């Protein structure tokens, strides 16, 4: 991703940059701590997974994370699921696909257009963990990035 | 039972034209005598209760069916769409065998259906039944498993699979009540209830209302075994234990994705042994890895109900001959396939490194269940033959078939010492796959399609099994079997096993169309294969072809010729005498 291109800056960042910050500030912000799918869990097990110390440490902070957009529930949704690998495999057929185990739910700051699931994207926003039920869809998530935006990488 | 062949023939002859009004059970339903089921009438118009007249064999239905149906003035569909009135009578039983003609009249609507209520032998023919189901098991899978596992010399197999020596067989028709094509829910439901149903439905007829848990129910085999016997029940799968096939042994839902509810239904029936994946639906929603939307801790609920818990291979082995009930959960989702678990260490094996296989699970299940002096019913599913056939990953699917066959071997060993055991081996549906020859890396050129050998050019593959474990020592040998799908999405054919992890043939684009996964585009010699399914299809699909059923042991003599999938239930019920004449 070209972090110096203003075309790729979101409105939030543009406003931030215009109001208070010199251009270099957005570069600083672009260097939010990154989190990878490998770093989400400290322990795997049949009786549950345990979030890693890194996830706990970065909670409520701005982070960036790379992954793929799972086929969204709606064409234009304000949230989507970020997955480690492109989500396309329906293991059941003739039935709604199950969600993968290893996911992060992304709540967008504002609606963005859908990208191809095979396209690697980078998501930035505030990390949050713990069970939360979306009041509109009933979708339960344990790990979220809120106030998020994303870019093609 | 003498009347079986004639009865089976009768179920395959269409009687009467379709009418708009619907009665469940559907016309030509076959019902085990004394087995509880729900009766529902769906009218197309809104009527008054006094306008509805229902007779059974010419008598008022209340007299024959032993209860009065609840009248629903107006059923509503999606977006509150008015659907018409309905009548619903739950849990009725018919004890006397025979034909039951149900006639419904309401205003200008009429409908007539006939059910065949059957009794069974008065005495059980077998003490135990082991029902082994290879999900998606097709003829090509078993041929490939035989050649890959045993080898072939001068056109004759060098060995036989365990399934090759089962005594009796039948062809089984798998279609659903709403489609010629089918899925693992309605197919296993037909085996496990004796009633055909709609795609995605388990243990119910699929009614018109949107709710998935209120549809008219029919009894499952496990419930019938509980009702009529003191036998133990076991369920073993490499998939999530809430997946369609294991779920259908006990569950009732219009939607196989109601997995959280299925866990509750499993606890309701309390199989003595329950082994597989799918712990995510046993964990309360606040536990990372949970897929529940509530905070029910089903691990604890099972333990409170007297279950011992095993979470890996060692804990399973430690429980092999213990007393009491056993819950074994070895993965949050579907267990890894044999090729990844035992050989390549791909998939999620790094996260769940100590998963048992189907053979170990089957052994433990039989060891424990056979302690019951009254006998047992065990269902064993080789789940991932199907799960690897959808993405056209034929090597993984065939290795799963070899593992499934080894589990059949465990059952056959038990049967040698316990001849009062019926073994049934079948698939639930097929896949559109065939073996057409070999791929030979030694053939000249760089284009992989030029290395495909057909007819005499195919020769024989060069898999080796020098350690004698039944699996080829490597699958990426220089001359391999070439399996090909007759359907699929756009994809790249690489002509090679997928050593980095299961094949992902197609991915979705921004138009929600599945396009070939370019990850495989640059594999040397890969060719683009244009899909022949709608672009909404992400993988290969089930075939409508009949499945082969094979069996051995007492009761197996009833399997021959062509059977509807729902007729198989009747043989199982007859083997355990579950419909012996009731006195009520």
XYZ file of C-alpha atoms in Angstrom, chain A:
153
model
C 0.000 0.000 0.000
C 1.211 3.420 -0.843
C 0.795 5.203 2.464
C 1.928 8.529 1.030
C -0.838 8.772 -1.506
C -3.560 11.123 -0.375
C -5.960 9.208 -2.626
C -5.760 6.398 -0.150
C -6.306 8.544 2.898
C -9.713 8.292 4.399
C -11.874 11.247 5.187
C -11.082 10.826 8.834
C -7.393 11.085 8.192
C -7.765 13.866 5.677
C -9.750 15.911 8.131
C -7.287 15.134 10.875
C -4.430 16.096 8.643
C -6.089 19.291 7.455
C -7.216 20.507 10.838
C -4.335 19.907 13.119
C -1.570 17.787 11.796
C 1.232 18.278 9.339
C 1.459 15.713 6.534
C 4.041 13.653 8.341
C 1.600 12.985 11.149
C -0.444 10.731 8.925
C 2.664 8.742 8.209
C 3.176 8.334 11.927
C -0.424 7.231 12.328
C -0.032 4.790 9.479
C 2.547 2.997 11.559
C -0.084 1.738 14.016
C 0.983 -1.503 15.699
C 0.199 -4.369 13.397
C -1.410 -7.617 14.411
C -1.341 -10.833 12.378
C -3.698 -13.791 12.452
C -0.888 -15.896 13.886
C -0.725 -13.558 16.865
C -4.390 -13.621 17.912
C -4.380 -16.595 20.234
C -1.865 -17.669 22.846
C -3.440 -21.074 23.277
C -5.636 -23.306 21.140
C -7.764 -26.020 22.588
C -10.955 -27.963 22.254
C -12.282 -26.241 25.372
C -11.611 -22.786 24.034
C -8.987 -20.502 22.723
C -7.114 -17.916 24.715
C -6.294 -14.492 23.357
C -2.600 -13.720 23.184
C -0.875 -11.252 25.463
C -0.376 -9.041 22.415
C -4.133 -8.843 21.801
C -4.708 -8.001 25.452
C -1.966 -5.387 25.370
C -3.275 -3.727 22.199
C -6.935 -3.663 23.258
C -8.532 -0.233 22.848
C -5.594 0.890 20.723
C -5.399 1.697 17.030
C -3.968 -1.242 15.152
C -3.593 -2.490 11.596
C -4.257 -5.990 10.395
C -3.944 -7.683 7.000
C -6.309 -10.324 5.703
C -9.156 -11.045 3.327
C -12.764 -9.940 3.290
C -15.199 -12.824 3.662
C -18.210 -12.642 1.362
C -20.322 -10.114 3.283
C -23.788 -10.757 4.617
C -25.129 -7.819 2.645
C -23.789 -6.059 -0.430
C -23.334 -2.843 1.498
C -22.788 -3.506 5.136
C -21.106 -1.511 7.797
C -19.359 -4.585 9.057
C -17.606 -7.525 7.510
C -15.466 -10.458 8.547
C -11.711 -10.381 8.073
C -10.205 -13.815 7.467
C -6.720 -15.194 7.234
C -7.225 -16.872 3.867
C -9.635 -16.085 1.035
C -13.026 -17.456 2.079
C -14.630 -19.343 -0.731
C -14.825 -22.945 0.275
C -18.280 -24.131 1.191
C -17.659 -27.400 2.974
C -21.315 -28.375 2.966
C -22.880 -27.301 -0.307
C -26.602 -26.523 -0.614
C -26.380 -24.820 2.712
C -25.213 -21.558 4.178
C -21.463 -21.552 4.638
C -20.202 -21.786 8.156
C -18.016 -19.020 9.486
C -14.344 -19.844 9.778
C -12.820 -20.321 13.216
C -10.246 -17.657 12.882
C -11.971 -14.363 12.224
C -11.969 -10.745 13.222
C -15.148 -8.723 12.819
C -14.595 -5.285 11.342
C -17.014 -2.439 12.049
C -16.461 0.338 9.549
C -16.414 4.003 10.296
C -18.511 4.413 7.197
C -19.730 2.136 4.418
C -17.076 1.217 1.908
C -17.383 -0.671 -1.335
C -16.946 -4.395 -1.395
C -13.609 -5.794 -2.541
C -12.848 -9.175 -4.031
C -12.233 -11.796 -1.365
C -8.940 -12.788 -2.988
C -7.667 -9.216 -2.608
C -5.434 -8.730 0.407
C -6.625 -5.782 2.454
C -5.245 -3.894 5.410
C -7.699 -2.823 8.076
C -7.019 -0.068 10.583
C -9.089 0.737 13.609
C -9.487 0.223 17.319
C -8.989 -3.308 18.618
C -11.567 -4.708 21.017
C -11.981 -8.197 22.489
C -14.652 -9.954 24.502
C -18.075 -11.282 23.534
C -20.402 -8.811 21.868
C -23.677 -9.380 20.058
C -24.527 -7.145 17.140
C -28.003 -5.787 17.908
C -29.008 -5.639 14.220
C -27.875 -9.066 13.047
C -27.459 -11.089 16.241
C -23.929 -11.896 15.048
C -21.748 -12.740 18.049
C -18.098 -11.748 17.867
C -15.212 -12.093 20.269
C -12.639 -9.951 18.488
C -13.405 -6.722 16.663
C -11.806 -3.776 14.980
C -14.053 -0.744 15.416
C -14.031 2.686 13.813
C -12.288 0.916 10.991
C -11.343 1.609 7.434
C -9.584 -0.594 4.943
C -7.343 -0.378 1.914
C -6.311 -2.748 -0.797
C -2.738 -3.847 -0.398
